[in-house]
Short mmCIF file of C-alpha atoms in Angstrom, two decimals:
data_model
loop_
_atom_site.label_atom_id
_atom_site.label_comp_id
_atom_site.label_asym_id
_atom_site.label_seq_id
_atom_site.Cartn_x
_atom_site.Cartn_y
_atom_site.Cartn_z
CA MET A 192 28.97 9.39 8.84
CA THR A 193 26.17 11.64 10.03
CA GLU A 194 26.11 15.42 10.19
CA PRO A 195 24.21 17.23 12.97
CA ALA A 196 21.04 19.14 12.25
CA ASP A 197 22.82 22.50 12.35
CA SER A 198 25.51 21.51 9.82
CA PRO A 199 25.85 23.44 6.54
CA LYS A 200 24.01 20.70 4.67
CA SER A 201 21.01 20.89 6.96
CA ILE A 202 18.11 23.09 5.92
CA SER A 203 16.83 25.87 8.17
CA SER A 204 13.59 27.78 7.97
CA PRO A 205 14.07 31.35 6.69
CA THR A 206 12.00 32.89 9.44
CA ALA A 207 12.15 32.46 13.19
CA LEU A 208 8.37 32.62 13.36
CA LEU A 209 8.15 29.17 11.79
CA PRO A 210 9.38 25.87 13.25
CA ALA A 211 12.62 24.82 11.59
CA ASP A 212 13.16 21.95 9.21
CA ARG A 213 15.37 19.39 10.92
CA VAL A 214 17.33 16.90 8.83
CA THR A 215 20.48 14.81 9.02
CA VAL A 216 22.62 13.86 6.06
CA SER A 217 24.79 10.74 5.95
CA GLN A 218 26.77 8.74 3.40
CA HIS A 219 26.48 5.00 2.83
CA ARG A 220 27.35 2.24 0.38
CA ILE A 221 25.60 -0.89 -0.88
CA THR A 222 26.38 -3.63 -3.39
CA LEU A 223 23.60 -4.23 -5.94
CA ASN A 224 23.95 -6.51 -8.93
CA ARG A 225 27.63 -6.99 -8.06
CA LYS A 226 28.28 -3.26 -8.20
CA SER A 227 29.21 -1.19 -5.14
CA LEU A 228 27.15 2.00 -5.07
CA ALA A 229 27.58 5.08 -2.88
CA TYR A 230 24.47 6.94 -1.81
CA THR A 231 23.42 9.81 0.43
CA VAL A 232 20.57 9.64 2.93
CA THR A 233 18.65 12.74 3.98
CA CYS A 234 16.45 11.96 6.96
CA GLY A 235 14.24 14.27 9.01
CA THR A 236 11.31 16.66 8.86
CA LEU A 237 10.25 19.45 6.52
CA VAL A 238 7.72 22.06 7.62
CA LEU A 239 4.50 22.29 5.63
CA LYS A 240 3.21 25.87 5.42
CA GLU A 241 0.06 27.46 4.10
CA GLU A 242 -0.70 31.00 3.07
CA ALA A 243 -1.84 33.13 6.00
CA GLU A 244 -1.83 36.68 4.69
CA LYS A 245 -4.21 37.97 7.33
CA GLU A 246 -2.11 36.73 10.22
CA GLY A 247 0.70 39.26 9.80
CA LEU A 248 3.52 36.82 9.11
CA SER A 249 6.42 38.22 7.13
CA GLU A 250 6.17 35.63 4.36
CA GLY A 251 2.41 35.38 4.45
CA GLU A 252 2.70 31.76 5.54
CA LYS A 253 1.75 29.75 8.58
CA ALA A 254 3.31 26.47 9.65
CA ARG A 255 0.78 23.65 9.88
CA ALA A 256 2.72 20.40 10.21
CA THR A 257 6.13 18.77 10.03
CA VAL A 258 6.49 15.80 7.68
CA PHE A 259 9.08 13.10 8.28
CA PHE A 260 10.84 11.58 5.30
CA VAL A 261 13.86 9.46 4.41
CA ALA A 262 15.42 10.13 1.00
CA TYR A 263 18.03 7.95 -0.70
CA VAL A 264 19.97 9.55 -3.55
CA LEU A 265 22.66 7.72 -5.49
CA ASP A 266 25.82 9.80 -5.57
CA LYS A 267 26.42 11.53 -8.91
CA THR A 268 29.59 9.59 -9.59
CA GLU A 269 27.58 6.36 -9.32
CA SER A 270 24.66 7.44 -11.49
CA ILE A 271 24.39 5.76 -14.87
CA SER A 272 22.98 8.98 -16.25
CA GLY A 273 25.76 11.03 -14.65
CA SER A 274 23.27 13.66 -13.50
CA ALA A 275 20.90 13.65 -10.55
CA LYS A 276 18.60 15.98 -12.48
CA ILE A 277 17.68 13.29 -15.01
CA ARG A 278 17.92 10.30 -12.71
CA PRO A 279 14.44 9.03 -11.73
CA VAL A 280 13.02 9.82 -8.28
CA THR A 281 10.27 7.74 -6.70
CA PHE A 282 8.03 8.95 -3.85
CA SER A 283 6.77 6.12 -1.66
CA PHE A 284 4.04 5.79 0.98
CA ASN A 285 1.92 3.05 2.49
CA GLY A 286 -1.75 2.88 3.33
CA GLY A 287 -4.19 2.61 6.20
CA PRO A 288 -5.24 5.40 6.20
CA GLY A 289 -2.89 5.81 9.12
CA SER A 290 0.18 3.85 8.06
CA SER A 291 3.71 5.14 8.01
CA SER A 292 5.99 4.37 5.07
CA VAL A 293 7.98 1.75 6.98
CA TRP A 294 6.58 -1.31 5.19
CA MET A 295 7.84 -0.68 1.68
CA HIS A 296 10.81 1.25 3.08
CA LEU A 297 12.22 -1.70 5.02
CA GLY A 298 10.47 -4.46 3.13
CA LEU A 299 10.73 -3.75 -0.57
CA ALA A 300 12.36 -0.67 -2.05
CA GLY A 301 14.93 0.74 0.39
CA PRO A 302 18.58 -0.33 0.68
CA LYS A 303 17.89 -2.11 3.99
CA ARG A 304 15.24 -4.74 4.74
CA VAL A 305 13.96 -6.59 7.77
CA VAL A 306 15.31 -10.11 8.14
CA LEU A 307 12.51 -12.63 7.52
CA ASP A 308 12.45 -16.27 6.55
CA ASP A 309 11.34 -17.30 3.06
CA MET A 310 7.66 -17.31 4.03
CA GLY A 311 7.77 -14.01 5.88
CA ASN A 312 8.02 -15.04 9.53
CA ALA A 313 9.85 -12.61 11.80
CA PRO A 314 10.98 -14.12 15.13
CA PRO A 315 12.69 -11.73 17.59
CA PRO A 316 15.30 -10.38 18.04
CA TYR A 317 14.94 -8.39 14.84
CA SER A 318 17.60 -7.06 12.50
CA LEU A 319 18.22 -5.42 9.12
CA VAL A 320 20.36 -6.59 6.23
CA ASP A 321 21.38 -4.99 2.95
CA ASN A 322 18.46 -5.34 0.56
CA ASP A 323 19.67 -7.12 -2.56
CA TYR A 324 16.30 -6.31 -4.17
CA SER A 325 16.34 -2.55 -3.54
CA LEU A 326 15.16 -0.22 -6.30
CA LEU A 327 17.98 2.24 -5.56
CA ASP A 328 20.03 1.18 -8.57
CA SER A 329 17.12 2.21 -10.82
CA THR A 330 15.69 5.24 -9.01
CA ASP A 331 16.32 7.58 -6.11
CA LEU A 332 13.78 7.01 -3.33
CA VAL A 333 11.85 9.31 -0.99
CA PHE A 334 9.75 7.65 1.73
CA ILE A 335 7.03 9.93 3.11
CA ASP A 336 5.12 9.60 6.39
CA PRO A 337 1.77 11.44 6.04
CA VAL A 338 0.75 13.77 8.88
CA GLY A 339 -0.09 11.80 12.02
CA THR A 340 2.04 8.79 11.07
CA GLY A 341 5.71 8.02 11.71
CA TYR A 342 7.35 11.14 13.16
CA SER A 343 5.07 13.51 11.20
CA ARG A 344 3.15 15.81 13.51
CA MET A 345 0.92 18.87 13.55
CA VAL A 346 2.42 22.15 14.74
CA ALA A 347 1.30 23.13 18.26
CA GLY A 348 -2.16 24.65 18.21
CA GLU A 349 -3.20 22.99 14.93
CA LYS A 350 -5.91 20.32 14.88
CA LEU A 351 -4.67 16.93 13.75
CA LYS A 352 -8.15 15.93 12.62
CA THR A 353 -8.00 18.47 9.78
CA TYR A 354 -5.37 16.35 8.05
CA HIS A 355 -7.22 13.07 8.50
CA ASP A 356 -9.36 13.55 5.45
CA TYR A 357 -9.10 12.33 1.86
CA GLN A 358 -8.68 15.78 0.33
CA ARG A 359 -6.43 17.28 3.02
CA ASP A 360 -4.20 14.21 2.98
CA LEU A 361 -3.96 14.50 -0.80
CA GLU A 362 -3.06 18.17 -0.61
CA SER A 363 -0.47 17.76 2.15
CA VAL A 364 1.36 14.85 0.51
CA GLY A 365 1.19 16.66 -2.82
CA GLU A 366 2.64 19.80 -1.26
CA PHE A 367 5.46 17.78 0.31
CA ILE A 368 6.30 16.29 -3.10
CA ARG A 369 6.35 19.78 -4.66
CA LEU A 370 8.48 21.12 -1.83
CA TYR A 371 11.00 18.27 -2.03
CA THR A 372 11.10 18.51 -5.83
CA THR A 373 11.89 22.23 -5.56
CA ARG A 374 14.33 22.13 -2.63
CA TYR A 375 16.36 19.26 -4.06
CA ALA A 376 16.24 20.36 -7.73
CA ARG A 377 14.30 17.38 -9.09
CA TRP A 378 11.93 19.15 -11.48
CA SER A 379 13.84 17.71 -14.45
CA SER A 380 13.89 14.15 -13.07
CA PRO A 381 11.52 11.42 -14.25
CA LYS A 382 9.04 11.01 -11.40
CA PHE A 383 7.26 7.94 -10.06
CA LEU A 384 4.90 7.20 -7.19
CA ILE A 385 4.73 3.84 -5.45
CA GLY A 386 1.85 3.28 -3.03
CA GLU A 387 0.47 0.32 -1.17
CA SER A 388 -3.18 -0.28 -0.15
CA TYR A 389 -4.65 3.16 0.75
CA GLY A 390 -1.35 4.38 -0.61
CA THR A 391 -2.70 3.35 -4.03
CA THR A 392 -5.82 5.44 -3.34
CA ARG A 393 -3.51 8.36 -2.58
CA ALA A 394 -1.18 7.66 -5.53
CA ALA A 395 -3.97 7.39 -8.10
CA ALA A 396 -5.57 10.63 -6.90
CA LEU A 397 -2.18 12.36 -6.65
CA SER A 398 -1.40 11.54 -10.27
CA ASN A 399 -4.25 13.87 -11.23
CA HIS A 400 -3.82 16.38 -8.38
CA LEU A 401 -0.09 16.91 -9.00
CA PHE A 402 -0.72 17.55 -12.67
CA ASP A 403 -3.64 19.94 -12.13
CA ARG A 404 -2.18 21.82 -9.15
CA TYR A 405 1.54 22.02 -9.94
CA GLY A 406 1.99 20.81 -13.50
CA ILE A 407 3.90 17.75 -12.29
CA ALA A 408 3.50 15.05 -14.92
CA LEU A 409 4.41 11.60 -13.64
CA ASN A 410 6.23 8.98 -15.67
CA GLY A 411 4.67 6.11 -13.77
CA LEU A 412 2.61 4.75 -10.91
CA MET A 413 3.48 1.54 -9.07
CA LEU A 414 0.36 0.35 -7.27
CA ILE A 415 0.89 -2.42 -4.71
CA SER A 416 -2.34 -4.14 -3.56
CA ILE A 417 -4.85 -1.63 -4.87
CA ALA A 418 -7.79 0.03 -3.12
CA LEU A 419 -9.18 2.37 -5.77
CA ASP A 420 -12.91 1.58 -5.51
CA MET A 421 -14.27 0.93 -2.02
CA GLN A 422 -17.46 -0.66 -3.34
CA THR A 423 -15.39 -3.68 -4.35
CA LEU A 424 -14.17 -4.12 -0.74
CA ARG A 425 -17.08 -3.22 1.58
CA PHE A 426 -19.35 -6.05 2.72
CA ASP A 427 -22.48 -3.94 3.12
CA HIS A 428 -26.04 -5.19 2.86
CA GLY A 429 -27.19 -4.85 -0.73
CA ASN A 430 -23.66 -4.67 -2.16
CA ASP A 431 -23.12 -7.97 -3.96
CA LEU A 432 -19.74 -7.14 -5.48
CA PRO A 433 -17.45 -8.24 -2.60
CA PRO A 434 -18.84 -11.80 -2.24
CA VAL A 435 -18.13 -12.32 -5.93
CA LEU A 436 -14.74 -10.61 -6.03
CA PHE A 437 -13.42 -12.27 -2.85
CA LEU A 438 -14.37 -15.80 -3.93
CA PRO A 439 -11.11 -16.61 -5.79
CA THR A 440 -9.10 -15.51 -2.73
CA TYR A 441 -11.27 -17.75 -0.53
CA ALA A 442 -10.43 -20.60 -2.91
CA ALA A 443 -6.71 -19.75 -2.92
CA THR A 444 -6.68 -19.73 0.88
CA ALA A 445 -8.57 -23.02 1.17
CA TRP A 446 -6.16 -24.52 -1.39
CA TYR A 447 -3.13 -23.28 0.56
CA HIS A 448 -4.42 -24.81 3.80
CA GLN A 449 -5.46 -28.03 2.01
CA GLN A 450 -9.17 -27.71 2.74
CA LEU A 451 -10.42 -28.57 -0.76
CA SER A 452 -11.44 -31.89 -2.29
CA PRO A 453 -8.59 -33.99 -3.77
CA ASP A 454 -9.45 -33.07 -7.37
CA LEU A 455 -9.42 -29.32 -6.67
CA GLN A 456 -6.43 -29.60 -4.36
CA ALA A 457 -4.44 -31.25 -7.15
CA LYS A 458 -4.87 -28.30 -9.52
CA PRO A 459 -2.10 -25.72 -9.86
CA LEU A 460 -3.16 -22.53 -8.07
CA ARG A 461 -3.51 -20.37 -11.17
CA GLU A 462 -5.56 -23.04 -12.94
CA LEU A 463 -7.87 -23.27 -9.93
CA LEU A 464 -8.24 -19.49 -9.75
CA ASP A 465 -9.11 -19.25 -13.44
CA GLU A 466 -11.88 -21.79 -12.88
CA VAL A 467 -13.23 -20.06 -9.78
CA THR A 468 -13.06 -16.65 -11.44
CA GLY A 469 -15.10 -17.90 -14.38
CA PHE A 470 -17.74 -19.22 -12.01
CA ALA A 471 -17.72 -16.08 -9.86
CA MET A 472 -18.06 -13.57 -12.69
CA ASN A 473 -20.76 -15.48 -14.52
CA GLU A 474 -22.94 -18.04 -12.74
CA TYR A 475 -22.39 -16.72 -9.20
CA ALA A 476 -22.75 -13.01 -9.99
CA SER A 477 -25.88 -13.65 -12.03
CA ALA A 478 -27.44 -15.62 -9.19
CA LEU A 479 -26.77 -12.95 -6.58
CA LEU A 480 -28.41 -10.34 -8.79
CA GLN A 481 -31.65 -12.33 -8.57
CA GLY A 482 -31.86 -11.91 -4.80
CA ASN A 483 -34.76 -13.85 -3.27
CA GLN A 484 -36.11 -14.60 -6.74
CA LEU A 485 -33.41 -17.24 -7.18
CA PRO A 486 -35.13 -20.67 -7.40
CA ALA A 487 -34.57 -22.99 -4.43
CA ASP A 488 -32.99 -25.76 -6.48
CA ARG A 489 -30.59 -23.30 -8.10
CA ARG A 490 -29.76 -21.88 -4.68
CA SER A 491 -28.87 -25.33 -3.36
CA ALA A 492 -26.72 -26.14 -6.38
CA LEU A 493 -24.83 -22.86 -6.00
CA ALA A 494 -24.28 -23.44 -2.29
CA ALA A 495 -22.72 -26.81 -3.07
CA LYS A 496 -20.36 -25.27 -5.61
CA ILE A 497 -19.39 -22.35 -3.36
CA ALA A 498 -18.75 -24.80 -0.52
CA ALA A 499 -16.52 -26.86 -2.78
CA TYR A 500 -14.44 -23.84 -3.76
CA THR A 501 -14.16 -22.34 -0.27
CA GLY A 502 -13.67 -25.39 1.94
CA LEU A 503 -16.73 -24.40 3.99
CA SER A 504 -19.78 -26.57 4.60
CA GLU A 505 -22.75 -26.34 2.30
CA ALA A 506 -24.99 -25.65 5.31
CA TYR A 507 -22.79 -22.71 6.35
CA VAL A 508 -22.93 -21.23 2.84
CA LEU A 509 -26.74 -21.53 2.80
CA ARG A 510 -27.06 -19.91 6.23
CA SER A 511 -24.85 -17.08 4.92
CA ASN A 512 -27.34 -16.48 2.10
CA LEU A 513 -24.63 -17.47 -0.42
CA ARG A 514 -22.62 -14.38 0.60
CA ILE A 515 -19.49 -15.17 2.64
CA ASN A 516 -18.17 -12.22 4.66
CA ILE A 517 -14.38 -11.94 4.77
CA HIS A 518 -14.15 -11.74 8.56
CA ARG A 519 -16.39 -14.78 8.97
CA PHE A 520 -14.34 -16.74 6.47
CA CYS A 521 -11.08 -16.03 8.32
CA LYS A 522 -12.67 -17.49 11.46
CA GLU A 523 -14.58 -20.34 9.86
CA LEU A 524 -12.14 -22.02 7.47
CA LEU A 525 -9.97 -23.70 10.13
CA ARG A 526 -12.48 -23.63 12.98
CA ASP A 527 -12.20 -27.39 13.48
CA GLU A 528 -8.50 -26.86 14.20
CA ALA A 529 -9.25 -23.88 16.47
CA LYS A 530 -7.23 -21.65 14.13
CA THR A 531 -7.88 -18.44 12.22
CA VAL A 532 -6.33 -17.25 8.96
CA GLY A 533 -4.81 -13.83 8.31
CA ARG A 534 -6.52 -10.94 6.57
CA LEU A 535 -3.44 -9.23 5.14
CA ASP A 536 -1.94 -12.59 4.25
CA SER A 537 -4.11 -15.68 4.56
CA ARG A 538 -1.11 -18.02 4.56
CA PHE A 539 -0.64 -17.15 8.24
CA THR A 540 -2.70 -18.68 11.04
CA GLY A 541 -3.52 -17.59 14.59
CA VAL A 542 -5.28 -18.85 17.71
CA ASP A 543 -8.09 -16.99 19.53
CA ARG A 544 -9.21 -17.53 23.11
CA ASP A 545 -12.73 -18.27 21.86
CA SER A 546 -12.79 -20.72 18.96
CA VAL A 547 -16.57 -20.50 18.53
CA GLY A 548 -16.71 -16.73 17.94
CA GLU A 549 -17.74 -15.12 14.66
CA GLN A 550 -14.67 -12.96 14.04
CA CYS A 551 -10.93 -13.13 14.77
CA GLU A 552 -9.42 -11.40 17.79
CA PHE A 553 -6.47 -10.17 15.69
CA ASP A 554 -4.85 -10.55 12.31
CA PRO A 555 -2.01 -13.09 12.70
CA SER A 556 -0.30 -11.90 9.51
CA TYR A 557 -0.04 -8.33 10.86
CA ALA A 558 0.95 -9.46 14.36
CA ASN A 559 3.81 -11.42 12.82
CA LEU A 560 5.33 -8.30 11.26
CA TYR A 561 4.47 -5.31 13.46
CA GLY A 562 7.16 -5.78 16.12
CA ALA A 563 9.89 -6.45 13.58
CA TYR A 564 9.27 -3.37 11.45
CA ALA A 565 8.75 -1.10 14.47
CA ALA A 566 11.95 -2.20 16.20
CA CYS A 567 14.09 -2.05 13.08
CA LEU A 568 12.88 1.41 12.03
CA ASN A 569 13.41 2.95 15.46
CA ASP A 570 16.93 1.51 15.71
CA TYR A 571 17.86 2.32 12.11
CA VAL A 572 17.04 6.03 12.07
CA ARG A 573 19.02 6.63 15.26
CA SER A 574 21.94 4.24 14.85
CA ASP A 575 22.53 4.43 11.10
CA LEU A 576 20.98 7.72 10.01
CA GLY A 577 21.70 9.83 13.08
CA TYR A 578 18.16 11.21 13.43
CA GLU A 579 16.91 11.52 17.01
CA ASN A 580 13.33 12.09 18.09
CA ASP A 581 11.82 11.04 21.40
CA VAL A 582 8.19 10.99 20.28
CA PRO A 583 6.80 7.57 19.33
CA TYR A 584 7.24 6.51 15.73
CA GLU A 585 3.64 5.74 14.74
CA VAL A 586 3.91 2.64 12.57
CA LEU A 587 0.17 2.25 12.05
CA LYS A 588 -2.66 4.21 13.67
CA SER A 589 -6.36 3.45 13.20
CA LEU A 590 -7.08 6.72 11.42
CA TYR A 591 -9.35 4.91 8.97
CA LEU A 592 -11.98 4.61 11.72
CA ASP A 593 -12.90 8.30 11.45
CA TRP A 594 -11.24 9.27 8.17
CA GLY A 595 -13.00 12.11 6.35
CA TRP A 596 -14.61 11.32 2.97
CA ASP A 597 -16.54 14.53 2.28
CA GLN A 598 -15.79 14.36 -1.44
CA PHE A 599 -17.65 11.05 -1.61
CA SER A 600 -20.61 11.84 0.63
CA ASN A 601 -23.49 9.33 0.32
CA ARG A 602 -21.59 7.09 -2.10
CA TYR A 603 -18.67 4.69 -2.14
CA ALA A 604 -15.29 6.36 -2.34
CA SER A 605 -13.55 5.74 -5.64
CA VAL A 606 -10.49 7.33 -7.24
CA SER A 607 -10.81 5.37 -10.47
CA GLU A 608 -12.04 8.45 -12.28
CA SER A 609 -9.08 10.50 -11.02
CA LEU A 610 -6.73 7.87 -12.41
CA ARG A 611 -8.57 7.77 -15.74
CA GLN A 612 -8.36 11.54 -16.03
CA ALA A 613 -4.67 11.55 -15.20
CA MET A 614 -3.94 8.86 -17.80
CA SER A 615 -6.00 10.74 -20.38
CA LYS A 616 -4.24 14.06 -19.73
CA ASN A 617 -0.80 12.47 -19.57
CA PRO A 618 -0.60 9.70 -22.19
CA HIS A 619 3.02 9.01 -21.25
CA MET A 620 2.20 7.86 -17.71
CA LYS A 621 2.43 4.09 -17.24
CA VAL A 622 0.82 2.09 -14.43
CA PHE A 623 2.09 -1.11 -12.81
CA VAL A 624 -0.33 -3.09 -10.64
CA ALA A 625 0.83 -5.79 -8.18
CA ASN A 626 -1.64 -8.27 -6.64
CA GLY A 627 -1.19 -11.01 -4.04
CA TYR A 628 -3.21 -14.22 -4.35
CA PHE A 629 -3.57 -14.51 -0.55
CA ASP A 630 -4.57 -10.91 0.11
CA PHE A 631 -7.97 -10.42 1.79
CA ALA A 632 -7.52 -6.67 2.29
CA THR A 633 -7.45 -5.96 -1.47
CA PRO A 634 -8.21 -9.19 -3.39
CA HIS A 635 -6.77 -9.64 -6.87
CA LEU A 636 -10.13 -10.07 -8.60
CA ALA A 637 -11.33 -6.79 -7.07
CA SER A 638 -8.23 -5.21 -8.61
CA ASP A 639 -8.97 -6.75 -12.00
CA TYR A 640 -12.59 -5.62 -11.79
CA THR A 641 -11.56 -2.06 -10.95
CA PHE A 642 -9.29 -1.73 -13.96
CA SER A 643 -11.75 -3.41 -16.33
CA HIS A 644 -14.29 -0.72 -15.30
CA LEU A 645 -11.89 2.22 -15.45
CA GLY A 646 -13.50 3.58 -18.62
CA LEU A 647 -10.08 4.22 -20.11
CA ASP A 648 -9.83 4.76 -23.84
CA GLU A 649 -8.39 1.76 -25.68
CA SER A 650 -5.44 3.85 -26.82
CA ARG A 651 -4.29 4.03 -23.18
CA ALA A 652 -4.96 0.39 -22.23
CA SER A 653 -1.43 -0.73 -23.06
CA ASN A 654 -0.12 1.71 -20.42
CA ILE A 655 -1.32 -0.66 -17.68
CA GLU A 656 0.69 -3.72 -16.63
CA THR A 657 -0.56 -6.23 -14.06
CA ALA A 658 1.31 -8.94 -12.13
CA TYR A 659 0.35 -11.55 -9.52
CA TYR A 660 2.31 -13.06 -6.64
CA ASP A 661 2.06 -16.15 -4.43
CA ALA A 662 1.74 -14.13 -1.22
CA GLY A 663 -0.54 -11.63 0.49
CA HIS A 664 -1.09 -7.89 0.81
CA MET A 665 2.61 -7.20 1.45
CA MET A 666 3.77 -9.80 -1.04
CA TYR A 667 7.38 -8.69 -0.57
CA ILE A 668 7.62 -10.41 2.84
CA HIS A 669 7.65 -13.70 0.90
CA GLU A 670 11.17 -13.81 -0.52
CA PRO A 671 10.34 -15.59 -3.82
CA SER A 672 7.64 -12.96 -4.42
CA LEU A 673 10.01 -10.16 -3.35
CA LYS A 674 12.52 -11.35 -5.94
CA LYS A 675 9.87 -11.42 -8.67
CA LEU A 676 8.32 -8.08 -7.65
CA SER A 677 11.71 -6.37 -7.53
CA SER A 678 12.51 -7.64 -11.01
CA ASP A 679 9.12 -6.48 -12.30
CA LEU A 680 9.53 -3.00 -10.80
CA HIS A 681 13.07 -2.60 -12.11
CA GLN A 682 11.86 -3.46 -15.60
CA PHE A 683 8.90 -1.08 -15.25
CA ILE A 684 11.07 1.87 -14.19
#
């Protein structure tokens, strides 16, 4: 059942000078853990406003943007706590920058998920099923599309570019969370954030921003495939961290595609990764620090070992100056088979027109999923939730290409310090970190390195929990990993 936007339950702006909020409200039911649960979905847009005292508006505010969201709230009669005010609420967003919230919405946490096979393949036609692994039985859920993604748009006359910036994005998502918390009386609820990829950048920074700006103290952060320190991920000349931190993921990928020697191929994955990590963080890192002062015989010995762990030729490793770029690796590993491997999930393979090129034409792991999530979201909000909007739902836009980083001018962007501050100010906040072994966008050793260099006091170290999964960036597309991740998140909440 869906109520129209002008029903009593819909929210209207108090002044005609501002664009109106437009939401639909509908009731649904799902069976989780053998229990049938009733829940209410609020779907639509809220208007973000800023103070504009000099512009003569009656409330001293000016509309800037409309933010699309989908909120799932377990009905009070179904709540274990018996009160929505003390039931947890989790705000969710994905990454990019430029991604909508659709991935974790229809892949992990929401009550519906895209139908995939066990590995994560999505052949058309696409459909949704009830999500047996949804977090709804543990927490209410609010999926947020940042400005410029999904159905979120700037108000006419406003410049979209102003919101495509680290600080402005932080402020706008933070303001939406405050507004939702106020409108829907959730100030007394335990609050969580769950972000993926750049969504972890946003979540870590928000944990500090929400506390400092509004006094919102979070109970927990769930960080899926972290990107907190860009120095660990950027293959720039003179930055020797990424070649070291990506090496275990190269090895995991070569192992998955059976490109290693029989003795290495026979090792269990975690045992292999422990071995490669030890080499990477000690012998390999030390060698790269020496630059061109590294002796020739030592250089040759290292090239042989790197080749053994990556499935590449020793000659290729030497020509790469012992530093294997991620994009080159994805093209090179299966070159003899005229195949490429995925960046978001290196279990997937693709075929380019030119098999002798240096980089892939596209990411086969993303191409496998894009159509499925786009089709299912567009159908779901209209057919099931009763929300209609004729503008395109922007699943993923390349906003990262010109994203503003003024706060980190002339240095690598890092929100590690924001997270440390938030955890120091709020000793009750816990952090859960999920890493995929086959993730080239945010490799698991880069995640480990980031947290080992957080500078957090030992008294707070036990507030961080880390888990690993046999899949890629969106580990939840792999059903065995989805089952494990869902269990881990339920326990964390």
